[in-house]
Coordinates of C-alpha atoms and ligand atoms in Angstrom, one line a residue:
M18 CA 5.3 23.3 3.2
N19 CA 7.7 20.5 2.2
S20 CA 10.7 20.3 4.6
I21 CA 13.3 21.0 1.9
L22 CA 12.0 24.6 1.5
K23 CA 13.1 26.6 4.5
E24 CA 11.8 30.0 3.4
P25 CA 9.3 31.5 0.9
L26 CA 10.4 31.6 -2.7
Q27 CA 12.2 34.7 -4.0
P28 CA 11.9 35.5 -7.7
A29 CA 15.0 34.5 -9.7
A30 CA 16.8 36.9 -12.0
N31 CA 15.4 36.5 -15.5
T32 CA 17.8 34.7 -17.8
T33 CA 17.4 35.8 -21.3
I34 CA 19.0 32.8 -23.1
T35 CA 19.7 29.4 -21.6
G36 CA 22.8 28.0 -23.2
H37 CA 25.0 25.0 -22.7
L38 CA 27.7 23.9 -20.3
I39 CA 30.6 22.4 -22.1
N40 CA 34.0 21.6 -20.5
G41 CA 32.9 23.6 -17.5
Q42 CA 32.2 26.7 -19.6
E43 CA 28.9 28.4 -20.3
R44 CA 28.2 28.6 -24.0
L45 CA 25.5 30.3 -26.0
D46 CA 26.1 29.1 -29.5
A47 CA 22.9 28.1 -31.2
A48 CA 21.8 26.6 -34.5
R49 CA 18.4 28.1 -33.6
L50 CA 16.7 29.8 -30.6
Q51 CA 13.4 28.6 -29.2
D52 CA 11.1 30.5 -26.8
V53 CA 10.7 29.1 -23.3
Y54 CA 7.3 30.0 -21.7
N55 CA 6.2 30.8 -18.3
P56 CA 3.1 28.6 -18.5
S57 CA 1.5 30.3 -15.5
T58 CA 1.3 33.6 -17.4
G59 CA 1.5 32.4 -21.0
E60 CA 4.3 34.8 -21.6
V61 CA 7.7 34.0 -23.1
G62 CA 10.1 34.1 -20.1
S63 CA 13.4 33.4 -21.9
Q64 CA 14.9 31.6 -24.9
V65 CA 16.9 28.4 -25.2
A66 CA 19.9 27.9 -27.5
L67 CA 19.4 24.8 -29.6
A68 CA 22.7 23.2 -30.3
S69 CA 24.0 22.3 -33.7
K70 CA 25.6 18.9 -34.4
A71 CA 29.0 20.6 -34.2
T72 CA 28.3 21.9 -30.6
V73 CA 27.2 18.4 -29.5
E74 CA 30.4 17.0 -31.0
E75 CA 32.4 19.4 -28.9
A76 CA 30.5 18.3 -25.8
I77 CA 31.3 14.7 -26.6
A78 CA 34.9 15.5 -27.3
A79 CA 35.1 17.3 -23.9
A80 CA 33.6 14.2 -22.2
Q81 CA 36.0 11.9 -24.0
A82 CA 39.0 14.0 -23.0
A83 CA 37.9 14.1 -19.4
F84 CA 37.3 10.3 -19.2
P85 CA 40.8 8.8 -18.5
A86 CA 41.5 11.0 -15.4
W87 CA 37.9 10.6 -14.1
R88 CA 37.9 6.8 -14.6
D89 CA 41.0 6.6 -12.5
T90 CA 39.7 8.9 -9.8
P91 CA 39.0 6.7 -6.7
P92 CA 35.2 6.1 -6.3
A93 CA 35.4 7.6 -2.8
K94 CA 36.7 10.9 -4.2
R95 CA 34.0 10.9 -6.9
A96 CA 31.4 10.2 -4.2
R97 CA 32.8 13.1 -2.0
I98 CA 31.8 15.5 -4.8
M99 CA 28.3 14.1 -4.7
F100 CA 28.1 14.7 -0.9
K101 CA 28.9 18.4 -1.6
F102 CA 26.4 18.5 -4.5
K103 CA 23.7 17.2 -2.2
Q104 CA 24.4 20.0 0.2
L105 CA 24.3 22.6 -2.5
L106 CA 21.0 21.3 -3.9
E107 CA 19.6 21.6 -0.4
D108 CA 21.0 25.1 0.2
N109 CA 19.6 26.2 -3.2
A110 CA 16.2 24.5 -2.9
A111 CA 14.2 27.7 -3.0
R112 CA 16.0 29.0 -6.1
I113 CA 15.6 25.6 -7.8
C114 CA 11.9 25.4 -7.0
E115 CA 11.5 28.9 -8.3
L116 CA 13.2 28.0 -11.6
I117 CA 11.1 24.8 -11.9
G118 CA 7.9 26.8 -11.3
R119 CA 8.8 29.5 -13.7
E120 CA 9.4 27.2 -16.7
H121 CA 7.3 24.1 -15.8
G122 CA 4.5 25.7 -13.8
K123 CA 4.8 23.3 -10.8
I124 CA 3.7 24.8 -7.5
A125 CA 6.5 25.0 -4.9
H126 CA 5.3 22.1 -2.7
D127 CA 5.4 19.8 -5.8
A128 CA 8.7 21.2 -7.1
A129 CA 10.2 20.6 -3.6
G130 CA 9.0 17.0 -3.8
E131 CA 10.6 16.6 -7.2
L132 CA 13.9 18.0 -5.9
Q133 CA 13.8 15.8 -2.8
R134 CA 13.3 12.7 -4.9
G135 CA 16.2 13.8 -7.1
I136 CA 18.5 14.4 -4.0
E137 CA 17.7 10.9 -2.9
N138 CA 19.4 9.6 -6.1
V139 CA 22.4 11.8 -5.3
E140 CA 22.5 10.2 -1.8
Y141 CA 22.4 6.7 -3.3
A142 CA 25.2 7.6 -5.6
C143 CA 27.3 8.6 -2.6
A144 CA 27.5 4.9 -1.8
A145 CA 29.6 4.3 -4.9
P146 CA 32.6 2.7 -3.1
E147 CA 30.2 0.1 -1.7
L148 CA 28.1 -0.3 -4.9
L149 CA 31.1 -0.8 -7.1
K150 CA 32.6 -3.6 -5.1
G151 CA 33.2 -6.6 -7.3
E152 CA 32.9 -10.3 -6.7
Y153 CA 35.9 -12.4 -5.8
T154 CA 36.5 -16.2 -5.7
R155 CA 39.8 -17.6 -4.4
N156 CA 41.0 -20.9 -5.9
V157 CA 38.6 -21.3 -8.9
G158 CA 41.3 -23.8 -9.9
P159 CA 44.6 -24.8 -8.2
G160 CA 46.4 -21.6 -7.4
I161 CA 44.0 -19.6 -9.6
D162 CA 41.8 -16.7 -8.4
S163 CA 39.0 -15.0 -10.3
W164 CA 37.1 -11.8 -9.8
S165 CA 34.6 -9.6 -11.5
E166 CA 34.8 -5.9 -11.5
F167 CA 32.5 -3.2 -12.8
Q168 CA 34.2 -0.8 -15.1
P169 CA 32.7 2.4 -16.5
M170 CA 31.3 2.5 -20.1
G171 CA 33.1 5.7 -21.1
V172 CA 31.1 8.7 -22.5
V173 CA 27.3 8.2 -21.9
A174 CA 24.4 10.4 -22.8
G175 CA 21.1 11.3 -21.2
I176 CA 18.0 12.7 -22.9
T177 CA 15.3 14.0 -20.5
P178 CA 11.6 15.1 -20.6
F179 CA 10.0 18.4 -19.6
N180 CA 8.0 17.1 -16.7
F181 CA 10.8 16.5 -14.2
P182 CA 13.5 18.9 -15.2
V183 CA 15.5 18.3 -12.0
M184 CA 14.6 14.8 -10.8
V185 CA 14.9 12.8 -14.1
P186 CA 18.4 14.2 -14.9
L187 CA 19.3 13.3 -11.3
W188 CA 18.1 9.7 -12.0
M189 CA 20.9 9.5 -14.5
Y190 CA 24.2 11.5 -14.1
P191 CA 25.0 11.2 -10.4
M192 CA 25.1 7.4 -10.8
A193 CA 26.8 7.5 -14.2
L194 CA 29.5 9.8 -12.8
V195 CA 30.3 8.0 -9.6
C196 CA 30.6 4.8 -11.7
G197 CA 33.5 6.6 -13.5
N198 CA 31.7 7.6 -16.7
T199 CA 31.6 11.1 -18.3
F200 CA 28.3 12.4 -19.4
V201 CA 26.5 14.6 -22.0
L202 CA 23.0 15.6 -21.0
K203 CA 20.4 16.9 -23.4
P204 CA 17.5 18.3 -21.3
S205 CA 14.1 19.2 -22.5
E206 CA 14.1 22.4 -24.5
R207 CA 10.8 23.4 -22.9
D208 CA 12.2 24.0 -19.4
P209 CA 16.0 23.9 -19.6
G210 CA 16.7 26.5 -16.9
P211 CA 16.6 24.4 -13.7
T212 CA 18.5 21.6 -15.3
L213 CA 21.3 23.8 -16.3
F214 CA 21.4 25.5 -12.9
I215 CA 21.9 22.3 -11.0
A216 CA 24.6 21.2 -13.4
Q217 CA 26.4 24.5 -12.5
L218 CA 26.0 23.5 -8.8
L219 CA 27.7 20.2 -9.4
H220 CA 30.7 22.1 -10.9
E221 CA 30.6 24.4 -7.8
A222 CA 30.8 21.1 -5.7
G223 CA 34.2 20.4 -7.4
L224 CA 33.4 18.3 -10.5
P225 CA 36.3 18.6 -13.0
P226 CA 35.5 20.3 -16.4
G227 CA 34.2 18.0 -19.1
V228 CA 33.0 15.3 -16.8
L229 CA 29.4 16.5 -17.1
N230 CA 28.4 18.5 -20.2
V231 CA 24.9 19.9 -20.9
V232 CA 23.8 20.7 -24.4
N233 CA 20.3 22.1 -25.0
G234 CA 18.7 21.3 -28.2
D235 CA 16.1 19.4 -30.2
K236 CA 16.2 16.5 -32.7
E237 CA 19.4 17.7 -34.3
A238 CA 21.3 17.5 -31.0
V239 CA 19.7 14.1 -30.1
D240 CA 20.6 12.6 -33.4
A241 CA 24.2 13.7 -33.0
L242 CA 24.3 11.9 -29.7
L243 CA 22.7 8.7 -31.1
T244 CA 25.0 8.3 -34.0
D245 CA 28.4 9.4 -32.5
K246 CA 30.7 6.4 -32.1
R247 CA 32.2 7.9 -28.9
V248 CA 28.9 7.6 -27.0
Q249 CA 28.8 4.2 -25.4
A250 CA 25.3 4.3 -23.8
V251 CA 22.1 6.3 -23.9
S252 CA 19.5 6.8 -21.1
F253 CA 16.3 8.3 -22.3
V254 CA 13.0 9.3 -20.6
G255 CA 10.1 10.7 -22.5
S256 CA 7.1 9.7 -24.7
T257 CA 6.8 6.2 -26.2
P258 CA 7.1 7.1 -29.9
I259 CA 10.4 9.0 -29.2
A260 CA 11.6 6.3 -26.7
E261 CA 11.1 3.7 -29.5
Y262 CA 13.0 5.8 -32.0
I263 CA 15.9 6.4 -29.5
Y264 CA 16.1 2.7 -28.6
S265 CA 16.2 1.5 -32.2
T266 CA 18.6 4.2 -33.4
A267 CA 21.0 3.9 -30.4
T268 CA 21.1 0.1 -30.5
A269 CA 21.5 0.1 -34.3
N270 CA 24.6 2.3 -33.6
G271 CA 26.0 -0.2 -31.2
K272 CA 25.1 1.5 -28.0
R273 CA 23.6 0.2 -24.8
C274 CA 20.2 1.9 -24.3
Q275 CA 17.4 2.2 -21.8
A276 CA 14.5 4.2 -23.1
L277 CA 11.6 4.9 -20.7
G278 CA 8.3 5.9 -22.3
G279 CA 4.7 6.9 -21.7
A280 CA 2.0 5.5 -19.5
K281 CA -1.6 4.9 -18.8
N282 CA -1.8 4.1 -15.1
H283 CA -5.0 2.4 -13.8
A284 CA -6.2 2.2 -10.3
I285 CA -8.6 -0.7 -9.5
V286 CA -11.2 0.4 -6.9
M287 CA -12.6 -2.8 -5.4
P288 CA -16.1 -3.0 -3.7
D289 CA -14.4 -3.3 -0.3
A290 CA -12.1 -0.3 -0.7
D291 CA -11.8 2.3 2.0
L292 CA -13.4 4.8 -0.3
D293 CA -12.7 8.0 1.6
N294 CA -9.0 7.2 1.6
A295 CA -9.1 6.0 -2.1
V296 CA -10.8 9.3 -3.1
S297 CA -8.2 11.6 -1.4
S298 CA -5.3 9.6 -2.7
L299 CA -6.7 9.4 -6.2
L300 CA -7.2 13.2 -6.1
G301 CA -3.5 13.8 -5.5
A302 CA -2.3 11.1 -7.9
A303 CA -4.6 12.1 -10.8
F304 CA -4.4 15.9 -10.5
G305 CA -1.0 16.6 -8.8
S306 CA 1.4 18.3 -11.2
S307 CA -1.6 18.8 -13.6
G308 CA -1.4 15.1 -14.3
E309 CA 2.0 15.6 -16.1
R310 CA 3.6 12.6 -14.4
C311 CA 4.4 9.3 -16.0
M312 CA 3.0 7.7 -12.8
A313 CA -0.2 9.9 -12.6
L314 CA -3.3 7.7 -12.1
S315 CA -5.4 8.5 -15.1
V316 CA -7.9 5.7 -15.1
A317 CA -10.0 4.5 -12.1
V318 CA -11.5 1.0 -12.8
A319 CA -14.5 0.6 -10.5
V320 CA -15.5 -3.0 -9.9
G321 CA -19.3 -2.9 -9.8
D322 CA -21.8 -0.1 -10.3
E323 CA -22.4 0.4 -6.6
I324 CA -18.7 1.4 -5.9
A325 CA -18.6 3.3 -9.2
D326 CA -21.6 5.5 -8.3
A327 CA -20.2 6.1 -4.8
L328 CA -16.7 6.9 -6.3
I329 CA -18.1 9.4 -8.8
A330 CA -20.3 11.1 -6.1
K331 CA -17.4 11.5 -3.6
M332 CA -14.8 12.4 -6.2
S333 CA -16.9 15.1 -7.9
Q334 CA -17.7 16.5 -4.4
A335 CA -14.0 16.5 -3.4
M336 CA -13.0 18.1 -6.7
Q337 CA -15.0 21.2 -6.0
A338 CA -12.2 22.2 -3.6
L339 CA -9.4 21.7 -6.2
K340 CA -7.3 24.9 -6.8
V341 CA -5.6 25.3 -10.1
G342 CA -3.5 28.4 -10.6
A343 CA -0.1 30.1 -11.0
F344 CA 3.1 28.4 -9.7
S345 CA 3.8 31.4 -7.5
D346 CA 0.8 30.8 -5.1
A347 CA 1.7 28.0 -2.7
N348 CA -2.0 27.5 -1.9
N349 CA -2.7 26.1 -5.3
D350 CA -3.0 22.4 -5.7
F351 CA -1.6 22.3 -9.2
G352 CA -0.5 24.7 -12.0
P353 CA -0.8 25.0 -15.7
L354 CA 0.2 22.6 -18.5
I355 CA 3.5 23.1 -20.2
T356 CA 2.4 24.8 -23.4
A357 CA -0.7 26.1 -25.1
Q358 CA -0.4 23.2 -27.7
H359 CA -0.4 20.6 -24.9
R360 CA -3.4 22.3 -23.2
D361 CA -5.3 22.1 -26.5
K362 CA -4.3 18.4 -26.9
V363 CA -5.7 17.6 -23.4
V364 CA -8.9 19.5 -24.0
G365 CA -9.2 17.6 -27.3
F366 CA -9.1 14.3 -25.5
V367 CA -11.9 15.4 -23.2
D368 CA -13.9 16.5 -26.3
S369 CA -13.3 13.2 -28.0
A370 CA -14.3 11.2 -24.9
E371 CA -17.6 13.1 -24.8
S372 CA -18.2 12.7 -28.5
Q373 CA -17.5 9.0 -28.3
G374 CA -20.2 8.6 -25.6
A375 CA -18.6 9.2 -22.2
R376 CA -20.1 11.6 -19.6
V377 CA -18.0 14.6 -18.4
V378 CA -19.0 14.8 -14.8
V379 CA -16.6 17.6 -13.7
D380 CA -15.5 19.8 -16.6
G381 CA -12.1 21.6 -16.3
R382 CA -11.9 22.6 -19.9
M383 CA -12.5 26.4 -19.3
P384 CA -11.1 27.2 -15.9
T385 CA -11.0 30.7 -14.6
V386 CA -7.7 31.8 -13.1
P387 CA -8.1 35.5 -12.3
G388 CA -5.1 37.6 -13.3
Y389 CA -3.6 34.7 -15.4
E390 CA -6.1 34.5 -18.3
Q391 CA -3.3 33.7 -20.8
G392 CA -1.9 30.8 -18.8
F393 CA -2.1 27.3 -20.1
Y394 CA -4.7 26.0 -17.6
V395 CA -7.0 23.0 -17.5
G396 CA -8.9 22.3 -14.3
G397 CA -9.5 18.9 -12.8
T398 CA -11.7 16.9 -15.0
L399 CA -13.7 13.7 -14.2
I400 CA -15.2 11.5 -16.9
D401 CA -17.5 8.6 -16.3
G402 CA -18.5 5.7 -18.7
V403 CA -15.2 5.5 -20.5
T404 CA -14.6 2.4 -22.5
A405 CA -11.5 0.7 -23.9
D406 CA -12.2 1.6 -27.5
M407 CA -12.2 5.4 -26.9
D408 CA -9.2 7.4 -28.0
S409 CA -9.0 9.1 -24.6
Y410 CA -8.5 5.6 -23.0
K411 CA -6.1 4.2 -25.5
Q412 CA -3.7 7.2 -25.5
E413 CA -1.8 9.0 -22.8
I414 CA -3.5 12.3 -22.0
F415 CA -0.9 13.7 -19.7
G416 CA -3.3 16.2 -18.1
P417 CA -5.5 16.7 -15.1
V418 CA -8.1 14.2 -16.3
L419 CA -9.4 11.2 -14.4
Q420 CA -11.4 8.7 -16.4
V421 CA -13.7 6.1 -14.8
V422 CA -14.2 2.7 -16.4
R423 CA -16.9 0.5 -15.0
V424 CA -16.4 -3.3 -14.9
K425 CA -18.2 -6.2 -13.2
T426 CA -15.3 -8.2 -11.8
M427 CA -11.7 -8.0 -10.7
D428 CA -10.7 -10.3 -13.5
E429 CA -12.2 -7.9 -16.0
A430 CA -10.4 -5.0 -14.4
M431 CA -7.1 -6.9 -14.6
Q432 CA -7.7 -7.9 -18.2
L433 CA -8.2 -4.3 -19.1
I434 CA -4.8 -3.3 -17.5
N435 CA -3.0 -6.3 -19.0
D436 CA -4.3 -5.6 -22.5
H437 CA -3.2 -1.9 -22.5
E438 CA -0.1 -1.1 -24.5
Y439 CA 1.5 0.7 -21.5
G440 CA 2.6 -0.9 -18.3
N441 CA 4.2 1.7 -16.1
G442 CA 2.4 2.0 -12.8
T443 CA -0.8 0.7 -11.3
C444 CA -2.6 0.5 -7.9
I445 CA -5.4 -1.5 -6.3
Y446 CA -7.6 -0.1 -3.5
T447 CA -8.9 -3.0 -1.4
R448 CA -9.0 -4.3 2.2
D449 CA -8.6 -7.9 0.9
G450 CA -5.0 -9.2 1.2
E451 CA -5.7 -12.2 -1.1
A452 CA -7.0 -10.0 -3.9
A453 CA -4.1 -7.6 -3.4
R454 CA -1.6 -10.5 -3.7
W455 CA -3.3 -11.9 -6.8
F456 CA -3.2 -8.5 -8.3
S457 CA 0.5 -7.9 -7.6
D458 CA 1.4 -11.4 -8.8
H459 CA -0.5 -11.3 -12.1
V460 CA -0.7 -7.7 -13.3
Q461 CA 1.5 -6.9 -16.3
V462 CA 2.9 -3.7 -15.0
G463 CA 6.3 -2.7 -13.7
M464 CA 5.4 -0.7 -10.6
V465 CA 2.5 -1.8 -8.4
G466 CA 0.9 0.0 -5.5
I467 CA -1.4 -1.7 -2.9
N468 CA -3.4 1.2 -1.5
V469 CA -0.5 3.3 -2.6
P470 CA -1.4 5.6 -5.6
L471 CA 2.0 6.6 -6.8
P472 CA 4.3 3.6 -6.3
V473 CA 7.4 5.4 -7.5
P474 CA 10.3 3.3 -6.2
V475 CA 12.7 5.0 -3.8
A476 CA 16.2 5.6 -5.0
F477 CA 17.7 2.3 -3.7
H478 CA 15.2 0.3 -5.8
S479 CA 14.9 0.8 -9.5
F480 CA 12.3 2.5 -11.7
G481 CA 10.9 0.9 -14.8
G482 CA 7.6 0.0 -16.6
W483 CA 6.8 -3.0 -18.7
K484 CA 5.5 -3.4 -22.2
R485 CA 5.8 -0.2 -24.2
S486 CA 6.7 1.9 -21.2
L487 CA 10.3 0.7 -21.3
F488 CA 12.5 -0.3 -24.1
G489 CA 15.7 -2.0 -22.9
D490 CA 16.5 -4.6 -20.3
L491 CA 17.5 -2.4 -17.3
S492 CA 15.4 0.0 -15.4
A493 CA 16.5 3.5 -14.3
Y494 CA 18.5 4.3 -11.1
G495 CA 19.0 2.1 -8.0
P496 CA 20.8 -1.3 -8.6
D497 CA 19.9 -1.3 -12.3
G498 CA 21.5 2.1 -12.6
V499 CA 24.8 0.7 -11.4
R500 CA 24.5 -2.2 -13.9
F501 CA 23.5 0.1 -16.8
Y502 CA 26.4 2.5 -16.3
T503 CA 29.1 -0.2 -15.9
R504 CA 30.5 -3.1 -17.9
R505 CA 31.4 -6.3 -16.1
K506 CA 34.9 -7.5 -16.6
T507 CA 36.0 -10.9 -15.2
I508 CA 39.7 -11.5 -14.5
T509 CA 41.3 -14.9 -13.9
Q510 CA 44.7 -14.8 -12.3
R511 CA 47.5 -17.3 -11.7
W512 CA 51.1 -16.7 -10.6
P513 CA 53.1 -19.8 -11.5
S514 CA 55.8 -20.7 -9.0
A515 CA 59.3 -19.9 -10.2
G516 CA 60.8 -22.7 -12.1
V517 CA 57.6 -24.7 -12.6
R518 CA 56.9 -25.2 -16.3
E519 CA 53.7 -26.8 -17.6
G520 CA 53.2 -28.3 -21.0
A521 CA 50.5 -27.1 -23.4
V522 CA 46.9 -28.2 -22.7
F523 CA 44.7 -28.6 -25.7
S524 CA 41.5 -29.8 -24.0
M525 CA 39.1 -27.3 -22.5
P526 CA 40.5 -26.2 -19.1
T527 CA 38.6 -27.7 -16.1
M528 CA 39.3 -28.0 -12.4
N529 CA 40.1 -31.7 -12.7
Ligands
NAD24 P1 9.2 13.9 -25.5 O1 9.3 12.5 -25.9 O2 8.5 14.9 -26.3 O3 10.6 14.5 -25.2 C1 11.6 13.9 -24.5 C2 13.0 14.2 -25.0 O4 13.1 13.8 -26.3 C3 13.3 15.8 -25.0 O5 14.6 16.0 -24.6 C4 13.1 16.1 -26.5 O6 13.9 17.2 -26.9 C5 13.5 14.9 -27.2 N1 12.8 14.7 -28.5 C6 11.5 15.1 -28.7 N2 11.2 14.8 -30.0 C7 12.3 14.2 -30.5 C8 12.6 13.6 -31.8 N3 11.7 13.6 -32.8 N4 13.8 13.1 -32.0 C9 14.7 13.1 -31.0 N5 14.5 13.6 -29.8 C10 13.3 14.1 -29.6 O7 8.5 13.9 -24.0 P2 8.1 15.1 -23.1 O8 6.8 15.6 -23.7 O9 9.2 16.0 -22.8 O10 7.7 14.3 -21.7 C11 6.5 13.7 -21.4 C12 6.5 12.3 -21.8 O11 7.6 11.6 -21.0 C13 5.2 11.6 -21.4 O12 4.9 10.6 -22.3 C14 5.6 10.8 -20.1 O13 4.8 9.7 -19.8 C15 7.0 10.5 -20.3 N6 7.8 10.3 -19.1 C16 8.1 9.0 -18.8 C17 8.8 8.7 -17.6 C18 9.1 7.3 -17.3 O14 9.9 7.1 -16.4 N7 8.6 6.3 -17.9 C19 9.1 9.7 -16.8 C20 8.8 11.0 -17.1 C21 8.1 11.3 -18.3

């Protein structure tokens, strides 16, 4: 069991409707209601209130009103609230993992990992007084000093995906808030419960009302955020078509925007790889969280038929032990997919790979999960003989499906990766340092692992893909997070001595 979970999970009380948190108050007003499923059972567990434009505007107004006092709150005081928040997240770990499991389907050990990664971003945000230090130069000219400082943007918005309902929001608002901004968060409407719960914990930690507001909703709520003049910046994480829409709409409306999108993460398996280690690490990285991770390894590129055959043999053997099932059983390796529609989409990709000529070696399309027959399950699936022209290769599947592409050389493997429209994460399995160095130098991908399957940067680095996996110039969290949520201001100062008067200077000022 992950260390953050000190005791077995207790079922949470069932919430009937998940609403909003505006100006520190819980609100249930809805333009529409939408069902939220328990994907493990396939039953509707609760409903979510989808905000109207007017409700979103209220949230923005609350954030705008809270901004002046929050901007002027010393960074150390803002950070102190984050220290308390971290403690509350740890104290409530079991409850949070239960809520994630109930609405997302993640098994407790995986939910605990998500929470821990989120907490690490809160820890980093606690360093705000250090992170916000500016740059100072004395005597840039005679008697003239100059410094740069990092001021908050104002009201900023975050729009988050279903697959990390706790971690991805924690990539955003802890840093935005300690930098002095106020925030409106629009979580995924598919699993809004855990996101709202941790926002309530932050208020318990002492956050003043209006500094963080949560509005649940769909496109109507998102569009209200993207077009409102009071919102200065937008952070988005989700699929690439929506990321592109968010980026173009937000920037057309004059906002700073970072929009992180989808992925197709390849692992190159070199002929000299430590195959046993590669197989066990590929297992976790391909099937953990049902493959619903933007860093999941979904393509293994085997260099040479010999290693490809050995990989397929060992992998299919290891997959016999995979356990897919309900979130509530900690012995399961991974849980269901988020919705019935998504399960059907994943199965459709496996069907299409097969009909386009690939070979399904391990078939997870019809798993049996006794007692949970209506849950949205797909078992671990392994496909051999995938080629670059297949739909299942070109598009993101976002399910527990590992595809094997066979190539003859490392150059061919890298060409494949570099030609793909996505460039989020990648990994190479090799014992050859020269090959690994060549790979990390030349691969067109933002996050690279060398014998590391999920190279998700830790909280004090930044997270971001290349190509159509990220729209915008700055990555998420870490040092880029500080830059994204602040505006640089440079001040040049001189205090003329009393009685000294200078004439007008019409040439460009210089130090001479
Ligand atoms: P999604 O794009 O469907 O939804 C993300 C957010 O956008 C949600 O809050 C949703 O309400 C909103 N949204 C959806 N359709 C919209 C529309 N037409 N107009 C405006 N807003 C809209 O993504 P998802 O299915 O929730 O999440 C899975 C996707 O997120 C995958 O593609 C995955 O790779 C990606 N993801 C990327 C990263 C990353 O860091 N690059 C991290 C996690 C997930």
